Amino acid sequence: MSTREKYIEIKNTRPKMHKCFCAFSKEQFDAGKAKAGILPDEKIFSYGSGLYGTREGIEAYLKGIDAILARIPRECDPQDVYDYEFANHECEYVGDDAEAIGLVVSYFGEEIAKTVKRRCGWADIDGMFSGKGK
């Protein structure tokens, strides 16, 4: 399996939801609460973006996401990640690779991102997340 395929596999992996669920209507909320096994006396929190659950359930789910994303720099090549995200975000069409290189920086750090062969590379990597970059 190429690291590009590995990257896609990792990006498509979701942690198990225990004591949390996603809902965008009252019906989905009621069904999700029942399916998640949340008891009537347990407090439900809204994390935003449709995610609800107990504090412990939401925290476990978010830690699961972090654990999955932590696999990317260990198992994937930064160039493959860039190339995939460049196409995925239609960077060639808009003429700017900021979204693709931004993901590479977030996974691998600025120094490794600087080794990637970029196309339409107008965004400055230095300080991309500190407000110093373009």
PDB file of N, CA and C in Angstrom, residues 25-95:
ATOM      1  N   SER A  25     -31.313  17.269  13.858  1.00  0.00           N
ATOM      2  CA  SER A  25     -32.741  17.499  14.026  1.00  0.00           C
ATOM      3  C   SER A  25     -33.157  16.885  15.362  1.00  0.00           C
ATOM      4  N   LYS A  26     -34.348  17.224  15.817  1.00  0.00           N
ATOM      5  CA  LYS A  26     -34.881  16.681  17.078  1.00  0.00           C
ATOM      6  C   LYS A  26     -35.004  15.157  16.993  1.00  0.00           C
ATOM      7  N   GLU A  27     -35.446  14.667  15.847  1.00  0.00           N
ATOM      8  CA  GLU A  27     -35.600  13.219  15.660  1.00  0.00           C
ATOM      9  C   GLU A  27     -34.236  12.517  15.736  1.00  0.00           C
ATOM     10  N   GLN A  28     -33.224  13.090  15.066  1.00  0.00           N
ATOM     11  CA  GLN A  28     -31.886  12.505  15.119  1.00  0.00           C
ATOM     12  C   GLN A  28     -31.319  12.587  16.528  1.00  0.00           C
ATOM     13  N   PHE A  29     -31.594  13.680  17.230  1.00  0.00           N
ATOM     14  CA  PHE A  29     -31.118  13.837  18.604  1.00  0.00           C
ATOM     15  C   PHE A  29     -31.697  12.733  19.488  1.00  0.00           C
ATOM     16  N   ASP A  30     -32.992  12.534  19.412  1.00  0.00           N
ATOM     17  CA  ASP A  30     -33.646  11.514  20.245  1.00  0.00           C
ATOM     18  C   ASP A  30     -33.135  10.115  19.908  1.00  0.00           C
ATOM     19  N   ALA A  31     -33.010   9.816  18.628  1.00  0.00           N
ATOM     20  CA  ALA A  31     -32.520   8.498  18.201  1.00  0.00           C
ATOM     21  C   ALA A  31     -31.055   8.318  18.593  1.00  0.00           C
ATOM     22  N   GLY A  32     -30.251   9.359  18.419  1.00  0.00           N
ATOM     23  CA  GLY A  32     -28.828   9.277  18.764  1.00  0.00           C
ATOM     24  C   GLY A  32     -28.609   9.090  20.247  1.00  0.00           C
ATOM     25  N   LYS A  33     -29.381   9.791  21.046  1.00  0.00           N
ATOM     26  CA  LYS A  33     -29.278   9.675  22.505  1.00  0.00           C
ATOM     27  C   LYS A  33     -29.578   8.247  22.945  1.00  0.00           C
ATOM     28  N   ALA A  34     -30.626   7.664  22.385  1.00  0.00           N
ATOM     29  CA  ALA A  34     -30.988   6.288  22.732  1.00  0.00           C
ATOM     30  C   ALA A  34     -29.918   5.302  22.271  1.00  0.00           C
ATOM     31  N   LYS A  35     -29.441   5.470  21.042  1.00  0.00           N
ATOM     32  CA  LYS A  35     -28.433   4.562  20.489  1.00  0.00           C
ATOM     33  C   LYS A  35     -27.108   4.666  21.243  1.00  0.00           C
ATOM     34  N   ALA A  36     -26.765   5.880  21.709  1.00  0.00           N
ATOM     35  CA  ALA A  36     -25.500   6.100  22.424  1.00  0.00           C
ATOM     36  C   ALA A  36     -25.545   5.544  23.842  1.00  0.00           C
ATOM     37  N   GLY A  37     -26.713   5.140  24.299  1.00  0.00           N
ATOM     38  CA  GLY A  37     -26.825   4.570  25.638  1.00  0.00           C
ATOM     39  C   GLY A  37     -26.731   5.607  26.736  1.00  0.00           C
ATOM     40  N   ILE A  38     -27.139   6.817  26.443  1.00  0.00           N
ATOM     41  CA  ILE A  38     -27.099   7.879  27.447  1.00  0.00           C
ATOM     42  C   ILE A  38     -28.356   7.775  28.301  1.00  0.00           C
ATOM     43  N   LEU A  39     -28.159   7.684  29.586  1.00  0.00           N
ATOM     44  CA  LEU A  39     -29.273   7.528  30.522  1.00  0.00           C
ATOM     45  C   LEU A  39     -30.012   8.850  30.700  1.00  0.00           C
ATOM     46  N   PRO A  40     -31.295   8.797  31.071  1.00  0.00           N
ATOM     47  CA  PRO A  40     -32.086  10.029  31.223  1.00  0.00           C
ATOM     48  C   PRO A  40     -31.506  11.030  32.214  1.00  0.00           C
ATOM     49  N   ASP A  41     -30.793  10.569  33.230  1.00  0.00           N
ATOM     50  CA  ASP A  41     -30.259  11.495  34.231  1.00  0.00           C
ATOM     51  C   ASP A  41     -28.852  12.001  33.892  1.00  0.00           C
ATOM     52  N   GLU A  42     -28.275  11.569  32.773  1.00  0.00           N
ATOM     53  CA  GLU A  42     -26.946  12.020  32.379  1.00  0.00           C
ATOM     54  C   GLU A  42     -27.042  13.338  31.605  1.00  0.00           C
ATOM     55  N   LYS A  43     -26.167  14.254  31.927  1.00  0.00           N
ATOM     56  CA  LYS A  43     -26.151  15.568  31.272  1.00  0.00           C
ATOM     57  C   LYS A  43     -25.550  15.429  29.873  1.00  0.00           C
ATOM     58  N   ILE A  44     -26.201  16.056  28.904  1.00  0.00           N
ATOM     59  CA  ILE A  44     -25.734  16.039  27.520  1.00  0.00           C
ATOM     60  C   ILE A  44     -25.188  17.419  27.175  1.00  0.00           C
ATOM     61  N   PHE A  45     -24.009  17.421  26.557  1.00  0.00           N
ATOM     62  CA  PHE A  45     -23.347  18.649  26.138  1.00  0.00           C
ATOM     63  C   PHE A  45     -23.341  18.723  24.618  1.00  0.00           C
ATOM     64  N   SER A  46     -23.323  19.945  24.096  1.00  0.00           N
ATOM     65  CA  SER A  46     -23.170  20.174  22.666  1.00  0.00           C
ATOM     66  C   SER A  46     -21.752  20.642  22.422  1.00  0.00           C
ATOM     67  N   TYR A  47     -21.013  19.913  21.596  1.00  0.00           N
ATOM     68  CA  TYR A  47     -19.661  20.326  21.252  1.00  0.00           C
ATOM     69  C   TYR A  47     -19.683  21.314  20.089  1.00  0.00           C
ATOM     70  N   GLY A  48     -20.734  21.300  19.314  1.00  0.00           N
ATOM     71  CA  GLY A  48     -20.830  22.093  18.089  1.00  0.00           C
ATOM     72  C   GLY A  48     -20.735  21.181  16.888  1.00  0.00           C
ATOM     73  N   SER A  49     -21.076  21.690  15.733  1.00  0.00           N
ATOM     74  CA  SER A  49     -21.044  20.916  14.483  1.00  0.00           C
ATOM     75  C   SER A  49     -21.879  19.652  14.566  1.00  0.00           C
ATOM     76  N   GLY A  50     -22.917  19.662  15.397  1.00  0.00           N
ATOM     77  CA  GLY A  50     -23.828  18.521  15.484  1.00  0.00           C
ATOM     78  C   GLY A  50     -23.396  17.421  16.428  1.00  0.00           C
ATOM     79  N   LEU A  51     -22.292  17.588  17.155  1.00  0.00           N
ATOM     80  CA  LEU A  51     -21.806  16.562  18.078  1.00  0.00           C
ATOM     81  C   LEU A  51     -22.372  16.803  19.478  1.00  0.00           C
ATOM     82  N   TYR A  52     -23.004  15.769  20.031  1.00  0.00           N
ATOM     83  CA  TYR A  52     -23.595  15.813  21.364  1.00  0.00           C
ATOM     84  C   TYR A  52     -23.132  14.602  22.152  1.00  0.00           C
ATOM     85  N   GLY A  53     -23.154  14.718  23.455  1.00  0.00           N
ATOM     86  CA  GLY A  53     -22.861  13.565  24.295  1.00  0.00           C
ATOM     87  C   GLY A  53     -22.519  13.974  25.705  1.00  0.00           C
ATOM     88  N   THR A  54     -22.178  12.979  26.493  1.00  0.00           N
ATOM     89  CA  THR A  54     -21.698  13.266  27.839  1.00  0.00           C
ATOM     90  C   THR A  54     -20.309  13.876  27.714  1.00  0.00           C
ATOM     91  N   ARG A  55     -19.877  14.545  28.744  1.00  0.00           N
ATOM     92  CA  ARG A  55     -18.532  15.138  28.707  1.00  0.00           C
ATOM     93  C   ARG A  55     -17.494  14.056  28.427  1.00  0.00           C
ATOM     94  N   GLU A  56     -17.613  12.936  29.109  1.00  0.00           N
ATOM     95  CA  GLU A  56     -16.650  11.847  28.934  1.00  0.00           C
ATOM     96  C   GLU A  56     -16.720  11.271  27.528  1.00  0.00           C
ATOM     97  N   GLY A  57     -17.937  11.136  27.005  1.00  0.00           N
ATOM     98  CA  GLY A  57     -18.095  10.592  25.660  1.00  0.00           C
ATOM     99  C   GLY A  57     -17.476  11.480  24.596  1.00  0.00           C
ATOM    100  N   ILE A  58     -17.717  12.781  24.697  1.00  0.00           N
ATOM    101  CA  ILE A  58     -17.151  13.723  23.728  1.00  0.00           C
ATOM    102  C   ILE A  58     -15.631  13.763  23.854  1.00  0.00           C
ATOM    103  N   GLU A  59     -15.125  13.810  25.077  1.00  0.00           N
ATOM    104  CA  GLU A  59     -13.668  13.846  25.269  1.00  0.00           C
ATOM    105  C   GLU A  59     -13.004  12.595  24.696  1.00  0.00           C
ATOM    106  N   ALA A  60     -13.611  11.431  24.915  1.00  0.00           N
ATOM    107  CA  ALA A  60     -13.049  10.177  24.382  1.00  0.00           C
ATOM    108  C   ALA A  60     -13.071  10.193  22.850  1.00  0.00           C
ATOM    109  N   TYR A  61     -14.158  10.685  22.280  1.00  0.00           N
ATOM    110  CA  TYR A  61     -14.262  10.756  20.828  1.00  0.00           C
ATOM    111  C   TYR A  61     -13.190  11.678  20.241  1.00  0.00           C
ATOM    112  N   LEU A  62     -13.002  12.837  20.840  1.00  0.00           N
ATOM    113  CA  LEU A  62     -11.996  13.782  20.343  1.00  0.00           C
ATOM    114  C   LEU A  62     -10.577  13.237  20.516  1.00  0.00           C
ATOM    115  N   LYS A  63     -10.317  12.533  21.613  1.00  0.00           N
ATOM    116  CA  LYS A  63      -9.004  11.887  21.786  1.00  0.00           C
ATOM    117  C   LYS A  63      -8.794  10.817  20.719  1.00  0.00           C
ATOM    118  N   GLY A  64      -9.872  10.129  20.364  1.00  0.00           N
ATOM    119  CA  GLY A  64      -9.788   9.132  19.294  1.00  0.00           C
ATOM    120  C   GLY A  64      -9.423   9.768  17.965  1.00  0.00           C
ATOM    121  N   ILE A  65     -10.005  10.915  17.671  1.00  0.00           N
ATOM    122  CA  ILE A  65      -9.665  11.636  16.438  1.00  0.00           C
ATOM    123  C   ILE A  65      -8.202  12.048  16.465  1.00  0.00           C
ATOM    124  N   ASP A  66      -7.744  12.581  17.601  1.00  0.00           N
ATOM    125  CA  ASP A  66      -6.340  12.982  17.723  1.00  0.00           C
ATOM    126  C   ASP A  66      -5.406  11.790  17.505  1.00  0.00           C
ATOM    127  N   ALA A  67      -5.763  10.636  18.048  1.00  0.00           N
ATOM    128  CA  ALA A  67      -4.925   9.438  17.895  1.00  0.00           C
ATOM    129  C   ALA A  67      -4.863   9.004  16.435  1.00  0.00           C
ATOM    130  N   ILE A  68      -5.979   9.101  15.750  1.00  0.00           N
ATOM    131  CA  ILE A  68      -6.000   8.733  14.329  1.00  0.00           C
ATOM    132  C   ILE A  68      -5.126   9.695  13.522  1.00  0.00           C
ATOM    133  N   LEU A  69      -5.295  10.994  13.751  1.00  0.00           N
ATOM    134  CA  LEU A  69      -4.518  11.986  13.000  1.00  0.00           C
ATOM    135  C   LEU A  69      -3.027  11.918  13.326  1.00  0.00           C
ATOM    136  N   ALA A  70      -2.680  11.477  14.529  1.00  0.00           N
ATOM    137  CA  ALA A  70      -1.266  11.347  14.909  1.00  0.00           C
ATOM    138  C   ALA A  70      -0.561  10.276  14.084  1.00  0.00           C
ATOM    139  N   ARG A  71      -1.317   9.394  13.456  1.00  0.00           N
ATOM    140  CA  ARG A  71      -0.725   8.352  12.608  1.00  0.00           C
ATOM    141  C   ARG A  71      -0.164   8.934  11.306  1.00  0.00           C
ATOM    142  N   ILE A  72      -0.712  10.047  10.853  1.00  0.00           N
ATOM    143  CA  ILE A  72      -0.333  10.572   9.535  1.00  0.00           C
ATOM    144  C   ILE A  72       1.160  10.871   9.440  1.00  0.00           C
ATOM    145  N   PRO A  73       1.764  11.631  10.349  1.00  0.00           N
ATOM    146  CA  PRO A  73       3.202  11.883  10.201  1.00  0.00           C
ATOM    147  C   PRO A  73       4.067  10.640  10.410  1.00  0.00           C
ATOM    148  N   ARG A  74       3.552   9.642  11.089  1.00  0.00           N
ATOM    149  CA  ARG A  74       4.317   8.406  11.301  1.00  0.00           C
ATOM    150  C   ARG A  74       4.238   7.466  10.094  1.00  0.00           C
ATOM    151  N   GLU A  75       3.104   7.475   9.394  1.00  0.00           N
ATOM    152  CA  GLU A  75       2.861   6.460   8.375  1.00  0.00           C
ATOM    153  C   GLU A  75       2.777   6.989   6.943  1.00  0.00           C
ATOM    154  N   CYS A  76       2.803   8.303   6.771  1.00  0.00           N
ATOM    155  CA  CYS A  76       2.600   8.865   5.441  1.00  0.00           C
ATOM    156  C   CYS A  76       3.759   9.761   5.022  1.00  0.00           C
ATOM    157  N   ASP A  77       3.896   9.933   3.736  1.00  0.00           N
ATOM    158  CA  ASP A  77       4.917  10.803   3.157  1.00  0.00           C
ATOM    159  C   ASP A  77       4.309  12.191   2.938  1.00  0.00           C
ATOM    160  N   PRO A  78       4.995  13.250   3.361  1.00  0.00           N
ATOM    161  CA  PRO A  78       4.421  14.595   3.210  1.00  0.00           C
ATOM    162  C   PRO A  78       4.108  14.975   1.766  1.00  0.00           C
ATOM    163  N   GLN A  79       4.927  14.522   0.820  1.00  0.00           N
ATOM    164  CA  GLN A  79       4.663  14.838  -0.590  1.00  0.00           C
ATOM    165  C   GLN A  79       3.362  14.182  -1.048  1.00  0.00           C
ATOM    166  N   ASP A  80       3.139  12.937  -0.646  1.00  0.00           N
ATOM    167  CA  ASP A  80       1.896  12.251  -1.010  1.00  0.00           C
ATOM    168  C   ASP A  80       0.684  12.947  -0.402  1.00  0.00           C
ATOM    169  N   VAL A  81       0.811  13.406   0.833  1.00  0.00           N
ATOM    170  CA  VAL A  81      -0.290  14.128   1.488  1.00  0.00           C
ATOM    171  C   VAL A  81      -0.565  15.421   0.726  1.00  0.00           C
ATOM    172  N   TYR A  82       0.485  16.164   0.404  1.00  0.00           N
ATOM    173  CA  TYR A  82       0.328  17.412  -0.349  1.00  0.00           C
ATOM    174  C   TYR A  82      -0.349  17.152  -1.699  1.00  0.00           C
ATOM    175  N   ASP A  83       0.159  16.176  -2.446  1.00  0.00           N
ATOM    176  CA  ASP A  83      -0.392  15.901  -3.774  1.00  0.00           C
ATOM    177  C   ASP A  83      -1.872  15.533  -3.694  1.00  0.00           C
ATOM    178  N   TYR A  84      -2.230  14.709  -2.713  1.00  0.00           N
ATOM    179  CA  TYR A  84      -3.626  14.319  -2.552  1.00  0.00           C
ATOM    180  C   TYR A  84      -4.488  15.537  -2.210  1.00  0.00           C
ATOM    181  N   GLU A  85      -4.053  16.328  -1.236  1.00  0.00           N
ATOM    182  CA  GLU A  85      -4.840  17.486  -0.801  1.00  0.00           C
ATOM    183  C   GLU A  85      -4.863  18.587  -1.861  1.00  0.00           C
ATOM    184  N   PHE A  86      -3.800  18.705  -2.649  1.00  0.00           N
ATOM    185  CA  PHE A  86      -3.776  19.670  -3.749  1.00  0.00           C
ATOM    186  C   PHE A  86      -4.925  19.382  -4.710  1.00  0.00           C
ATOM    187  N   ALA A  87      -5.088  18.110  -5.068  1.00  0.00           N
ATOM    188  CA  ALA A  87      -6.190  17.714  -5.958  1.00  0.00           C
ATOM    189  C   ALA A  87      -7.529  17.805  -5.234  1.00  0.00           C
ATOM    190  N   ASN A  88      -7.576  17.352  -3.990  1.00  0.00           N
ATOM    191  CA  ASN A  88      -8.818  17.323  -3.218  1.00  0.00           C
ATOM    192  C   ASN A  88      -9.404  18.720  -3.029  1.00  0.00           C
ATOM    193  N   HIS A  89      -8.565  19.709  -2.810  1.00  0.00           N
ATOM    194  CA  HIS A  89      -9.023  21.079  -2.588  1.00  0.00           C
ATOM    195  C   HIS A  89      -9.037  21.915  -3.869  1.00  0.00           C
ATOM    196  N   GLU A  90      -8.823  21.248  -5.016  1.00  0.00           N
ATOM    197  CA  GLU A  90      -8.847  21.903  -6.320  1.00  0.00           C
ATOM    198  C   GLU A  90      -7.940  23.130  -6.357  1.00  0.00           C
ATOM    199  N   CYS A  91      -6.743  22.956  -5.810  1.00  0.00           N
ATOM    200  CA  CYS A  91      -5.794  24.071  -5.716  1.00  0.00           C
ATOM    201  C   CYS A  91      -5.362  24.587  -7.082  1.00  0.00           C
ATOM    202  N   GLU A  92      -5.242  23.697  -8.052  1.00  0.00           N
ATOM    203  CA  GLU A  92      -4.836  24.147  -9.387  1.00  0.00           C
ATOM    204  C   GLU A  92      -5.906  25.049  -9.984  1.00  0.00           C
ATOM    205  N   TYR A  93      -7.158  24.732  -9.745  1.00  0.00           N
ATOM    206  CA  TYR A  93      -8.265  25.523 -10.271  1.00  0.00           C
ATOM    207  C   TYR A  93      -8.268  26.933  -9.674  1.00  0.00           C
ATOM    208  N   VAL A  94      -8.045  27.025  -8.354  1.00  0.00           N
ATOM    209  CA  VAL A  94      -8.071  28.347  -7.704  1.00  0.00           C
ATOM    210  C   VAL A  94      -6.716  29.045  -7.763  1.00  0.00           C
ATOM    211  N   GLY A  95      -5.659  28.303  -8.152  1.00  0.00           N
ATOM    212  CA  GLY A  95      -4.337  28.892  -8.302  1.00  0.00           C
ATOM    213  C   GLY A  95      -3.626  29.183  -6.994  1.00  0.00           C
TER     214      GLY A  95
END
